[in-house]
Amino acid sequence: MRPFGTRHSGPGARRRVGLPGAVLALVAINLLVEACLAGADAGWWGSPAWRTLAYHNGAFWGGLLDNWRPNYPLQPATMFATYAFLHAGLGHLAGNMLVLLILGGIVARRAGQGGFVVIYLASAVLGGAAFAVLSDSPQPMVGASGALFGLAGAWKAWELDELRAAGLSRWPVWRDIAALAALNVIFWYLLGGVLAWQTHLGGFLGGALVSTIIGPRHIRPCPGD
């Protein structure tokens, strides 16, 4: 099977360059949501209350799994996905979308667009689950980083498996994972503890787990590759 974005029509065929549509679609959805809220914040349309309403109804609230009263019956379930499409502002969104463009392309080309979407959404859900179990914060949690760490987890899990199968050292991958953990510690300190590391951990492990079910496609290179 071939990865999305690769087309072989014969010897010497050139590889098509471009990001998978599923990645671009997720970026567009996130941009649209934040654009609506940022425009409302600025008074260009709607009401400045839109962001508050979005957080109240779509953010991840740990208390809803305890004794808090939800705004609507399905909120304790839907928040496991909706939180990943809300952000704390344009800076938060920009950083996450840059990472999505990079990691999304890597994972989608290895697992296909359907596999990419499954890994992304499953990682978001499992990231939320880890936050629910490991955090007692009463504050809302938003952002796509749990899903993004899941993409990283899937990528690194595949690399570990490939190195093991080839009989090569897996140290480079463990080094990358240690660097991700160190970055979490650094940002947690710089942000004064306002970092949902629990979501990052759950997303990473969730992506790695799902990647064992959705394995990477095996690519046959073009002649001359």
CSV table of C-alpha atoms in Angstrom, one decimal:
chain,number,residue,atom,x,y,z
A,1,MET,CA,0.0,0.0,0.0
A,2,ARG,CA,1.1,3.6,-0.6
A,3,PRO,CA,0.9,6.5,1.7
A,4,PHE,CA,-1.4,9.4,1.0
A,5,GLY,CA,0.4,11.9,-1.3
A,6,THR,CA,2.4,9.3,-3.1
A,7,ARG,CA,1.5,8.2,-6.7
A,8,HIS,CA,3.4,5.7,-8.8
A,9,SER,CA,2.4,5.7,-12.5
A,10,GLY,CA,5.5,4.0,-13.7
A,11,PRO,CA,9.3,4.3,-13.6
A,12,GLY,CA,10.5,7.7,-12.8
A,13,ALA,CA,7.1,8.9,-11.5
A,14,ARG,CA,7.5,11.8,-9.2
A,15,ARG,CA,6.2,11.9,-5.6
A,16,ARG,CA,3.3,14.3,-5.0
A,17,VAL,CA,4.0,16.8,-2.3
A,18,GLY,CA,1.3,18.1,0.1
A,19,LEU,CA,-0.3,17.6,3.4
A,20,PRO,CA,-3.1,15.0,3.8
A,21,GLY,CA,-6.6,16.4,3.6
A,22,ALA,CA,-7.6,15.0,7.0
A,23,VAL,CA,-4.7,17.0,8.6
A,24,LEU,CA,-5.7,20.2,6.9
A,25,ALA,CA,-9.4,19.6,7.8
A,26,LEU,CA,-8.5,19.4,11.5
A,27,VAL,CA,-6.4,22.5,11.3
A,28,ALA,CA,-9.2,24.3,9.6
A,29,ILE,CA,-11.8,23.3,12.3
A,30,ASN,CA,-9.5,24.5,15.1
A,31,LEU,CA,-8.8,27.7,13.3
A,32,LEU,CA,-12.5,28.4,12.6
A,33,VAL,CA,-13.4,27.8,16.3
A,34,GLU,CA,-10.7,30.1,17.6
A,35,ALA,CA,-11.4,32.7,14.9
A,36,CYS,CA,-15.1,32.9,16.0
A,37,LEU,CA,-14.1,33.3,19.6
A,38,ALA,CA,-11.3,35.8,19.0
A,39,GLY,CA,-13.5,37.9,16.8
A,40,ALA,CA,-16.2,37.9,19.5
A,41,ASP,CA,-13.5,38.8,22.1
A,42,ALA,CA,-12.6,41.8,19.9
A,43,GLY,CA,-16.2,42.9,19.4
A,44,TRP,CA,-16.2,42.2,15.7
A,45,TRP,CA,-19.3,40.0,15.9
A,46,GLY,CA,-21.4,38.1,18.4
A,47,SER,CA,-20.7,38.7,22.1
A,48,PRO,CA,-17.6,38.7,24.3
A,49,ALA,CA,-19.4,36.1,26.3
A,50,TRP,CA,-19.0,33.5,23.5
A,51,ARG,CA,-15.6,32.3,24.8
A,52,THR,CA,-17.0,31.9,28.3
A,53,LEU,CA,-20.0,30.0,27.0
A,54,ALA,CA,-17.7,27.8,24.8
A,55,TYR,CA,-15.5,26.9,27.8
A,56,HIS,CA,-18.5,26.3,30.0
A,57,ASN,CA,-20.0,23.9,27.5
A,58,GLY,CA,-17.0,22.4,25.7
A,59,ALA,CA,-14.0,22.5,28.0
A,60,PHE,CA,-13.0,19.5,30.1
A,61,TRP,CA,-14.2,20.0,33.7
A,62,GLY,CA,-13.1,17.3,36.1
A,63,GLY,CA,-15.9,18.1,38.5
A,64,LEU,CA,-18.5,16.9,35.9
A,65,LEU,CA,-17.3,13.4,36.7
A,66,ASP,CA,-17.9,13.9,40.4
A,67,ASN,CA,-20.9,15.8,41.6
A,68,TRP,CA,-21.1,18.9,39.4
A,69,ARG,CA,-24.3,19.5,37.5
A,70,PRO,CA,-23.7,19.5,33.7
A,71,ASN,CA,-25.2,22.1,31.4
A,72,TYR,CA,-26.7,19.4,29.2
A,73,PRO,CA,-27.1,15.6,29.7
A,74,LEU,CA,-24.2,14.4,27.5
A,75,GLN,CA,-21.6,17.0,28.6
A,76,PRO,CA,-19.7,14.6,30.9
A,77,ALA,CA,-19.1,12.4,27.8
A,78,THR,CA,-18.8,14.9,25.0
A,79,MET,CA,-16.2,17.0,26.8
A,80,PHE,CA,-13.7,14.2,26.3
A,81,ALA,CA,-13.6,15.3,22.6
A,82,THR,CA,-14.7,18.9,22.5
A,83,TYR,CA,-12.0,20.2,24.8
A,84,ALA,CA,-9.4,19.4,22.1
A,85,PHE,CA,-11.0,21.9,19.7
A,86,LEU,CA,-10.9,24.8,22.1
A,87,HIS,CA,-7.8,26.9,22.9
A,88,ALA,CA,-6.7,29.6,25.4
A,89,GLY,CA,-6.0,32.1,22.7
A,90,LEU,CA,-4.3,32.6,19.4
A,91,GLY,CA,-0.8,31.9,20.7
A,92,HIS,CA,-1.9,28.6,22.2
A,93,LEU,CA,-3.7,27.7,18.9
A,94,ALA,CA,-0.7,28.7,16.7
A,95,GLY,CA,1.7,26.5,18.6
A,96,ASN,CA,-0.6,23.5,18.5
A,97,MET,CA,-1.5,23.9,14.9
A,98,LEU,CA,2.2,24.1,13.9
A,99,VAL,CA,2.8,20.8,15.7
A,100,LEU,CA,-0.3,19.3,14.1
A,101,LEU,CA,0.9,20.2,10.6
A,102,ILE,CA,4.3,18.5,11.3
A,103,LEU,CA,3.2,15.4,13.2
A,104,GLY,CA,-0.1,15.0,11.3
A,105,GLY,CA,1.7,14.6,8.0
A,106,ILE,CA,4.0,12.0,9.5
A,107,VAL,CA,1.3,9.9,11.0
A,108,ALA,CA,-1.2,10.2,8.1
A,109,ARG,CA,1.4,9.1,5.6
A,110,ARG,CA,2.2,6.1,7.7
A,111,ALA,CA,-1.3,5.0,8.9
A,112,GLY,CA,-3.5,6.5,6.2
A,113,GLN,CA,-6.0,9.4,6.7
A,114,GLY,CA,-8.5,7.2,8.5
A,115,GLY,CA,-5.9,5.8,10.8
A,116,PHE,CA,-4.6,9.3,11.5
A,117,VAL,CA,-8.1,10.5,12.5
A,118,VAL,CA,-8.6,7.5,14.8
A,119,ILE,CA,-5.3,8.0,16.5
A,120,TYR,CA,-5.9,11.7,16.9
A,121,LEU,CA,-9.4,11.4,18.4
A,122,ALA,CA,-8.5,8.4,20.6
A,123,SER,CA,-5.5,10.2,22.0
A,124,ALA,CA,-7.7,13.2,22.8
A,125,VAL,CA,-10.2,11.0,24.6
A,126,LEU,CA,-7.5,9.1,26.5
A,127,GLY,CA,-5.7,12.3,27.3
A,128,GLY,CA,-8.9,13.6,28.9
A,129,ALA,CA,-9.2,10.3,30.8
A,130,ALA,CA,-5.7,10.7,32.2
A,131,PHE,CA,-6.5,14.3,33.3
A,132,ALA,CA,-9.6,13.1,35.0
A,133,VAL,CA,-7.7,10.4,37.0
A,134,LEU,CA,-4.5,12.3,37.8
A,135,SER,CA,-5.7,15.9,38.3
A,136,ASP,CA,-7.9,17.4,40.9
A,137,SER,CA,-7.9,20.8,39.3
A,138,PRO,CA,-11.3,22.6,39.3
A,139,GLN,CA,-10.1,24.7,36.3
A,140,PRO,CA,-11.2,23.9,32.8
A,141,MET,CA,-8.8,22.1,30.5
A,142,VAL,CA,-8.6,23.0,26.8
A,143,GLY,CA,-6.3,22.4,23.9
A,144,ALA,CA,-5.3,19.9,21.2
A,145,SER,CA,-2.0,18.9,22.9
A,146,GLY,CA,-3.3,15.6,24.3
A,147,ALA,CA,-4.1,14.5,20.7
A,148,LEU,CA,-0.8,15.9,19.5
A,149,PHE,CA,1.1,13.9,22.1
A,150,GLY,CA,-0.8,10.9,20.9
A,151,LEU,CA,0.5,11.4,17.4
A,152,ALA,CA,4.0,11.6,18.8
A,153,GLY,CA,3.3,8.4,20.8
A,154,ALA,CA,2.2,6.5,17.7
A,155,TRP,CA,5.2,7.7,15.7
A,156,LYS,CA,7.7,6.8,18.3
A,157,ALA,CA,6.0,3.4,18.9
A,158,TRP,CA,6.3,2.6,15.2
A,159,GLU,CA,10.0,3.6,15.3
A,160,LEU,CA,10.7,1.4,18.3
A,161,ASP,CA,9.1,-1.5,16.5
A,162,GLU,CA,11.0,-0.9,13.3
A,163,LEU,CA,14.4,-0.6,15.1
A,164,ARG,CA,13.6,-3.8,17.1
A,165,ALA,CA,12.7,-5.7,13.9
A,166,ALA,CA,16.0,-4.5,12.3
A,167,GLY,CA,18.0,-5.4,15.3
A,168,LEU,CA,19.2,-1.8,15.8
A,169,SER,CA,19.5,0.2,19.0
A,170,ARG,CA,16.3,1.8,20.2
A,171,TRP,CA,18.2,4.4,22.3
A,172,PRO,CA,17.5,7.3,19.8
A,173,VAL,CA,13.8,6.8,20.3
A,174,TRP,CA,14.1,6.6,24.1
A,175,ARG,CA,16.2,9.7,23.9
A,176,ASP,CA,13.4,11.5,22.0
A,177,ILE,CA,10.8,10.4,24.6
A,178,ALA,CA,13.0,11.6,27.4
A,179,ALA,CA,13.4,15.0,25.7
A,180,LEU,CA,9.6,15.3,25.5
A,181,ALA,CA,9.3,14.5,29.2
A,182,ALA,CA,11.9,17.1,30.0
A,183,LEU,CA,10.1,19.7,27.9
A,184,ASN,CA,7.0,19.1,29.9
A,185,VAL,CA,8.8,19.6,33.1
A,186,ILE,CA,10.4,22.8,31.8
A,187,PHE,CA,7.1,24.3,30.6
A,188,TRP,CA,5.3,23.2,33.7
A,189,TYR,CA,7.9,25.2,35.7
A,190,LEU,CA,7.8,28.2,33.4
A,191,LEU,CA,4.0,28.4,33.3
A,192,GLY,CA,3.8,28.1,37.1
A,193,GLY,CA,2.2,24.7,37.1
A,194,VAL,CA,-0.5,25.6,34.6
A,195,LEU,CA,0.2,22.8,32.3
A,196,ALA,CA,-2.0,19.7,31.8
A,197,TRP,CA,0.9,17.3,31.8
A,198,GLN,CA,-1.6,14.6,32.7
A,199,THR,CA,-3.3,15.0,29.3
A,200,HIS,CA,0.0,14.9,27.5
A,201,LEU,CA,0.9,11.7,29.3
A,202,GLY,CA,-2.4,10.1,28.6
A,203,GLY,CA,-2.4,11.2,25.0
A,204,PHE,CA,1.1,9.9,24.4
A,205,LEU,CA,0.4,6.5,25.9
A,206,GLY,CA,-3.0,6.4,24.2
A,207,GLY,CA,-1.4,7.1,20.8
A,208,ALA,CA,1.2,4.5,21.3
A,209,LEU,CA,-1.4,1.9,22.3
A,210,VAL,CA,-3.7,2.6,19.3
A,211,SER,CA,-0.7,2.5,17.0
A,212,THR,CA,-0.3,-1.2,17.9
A,213,ILE,CA,-3.7,-1.8,16.3
A,214,ILE,CA,-3.3,0.7,13.4
A,215,GLY,CA,0.2,-0.2,12.1
A,216,PRO,CA,2.1,1.8,9.6
A,217,ARG,CA,1.7,1.0,5.9
A,218,HIS,CA,4.6,-0.7,4.3
A,219,ILE,CA,5.8,1.3,1.4
A,220,ARG,CA,7.5,0.0,-1.7
A,221,PRO,CA,9.9,2.7,-2.9
A,222,CYS,CA,9.9,4.0,-6.5
A,223,PRO,CA,12.7,2.9,-8.7
A,224,GLY,CA,15.6,5.2,-7.9
A,225,ASP,CA,14.4,6.2,-4.4
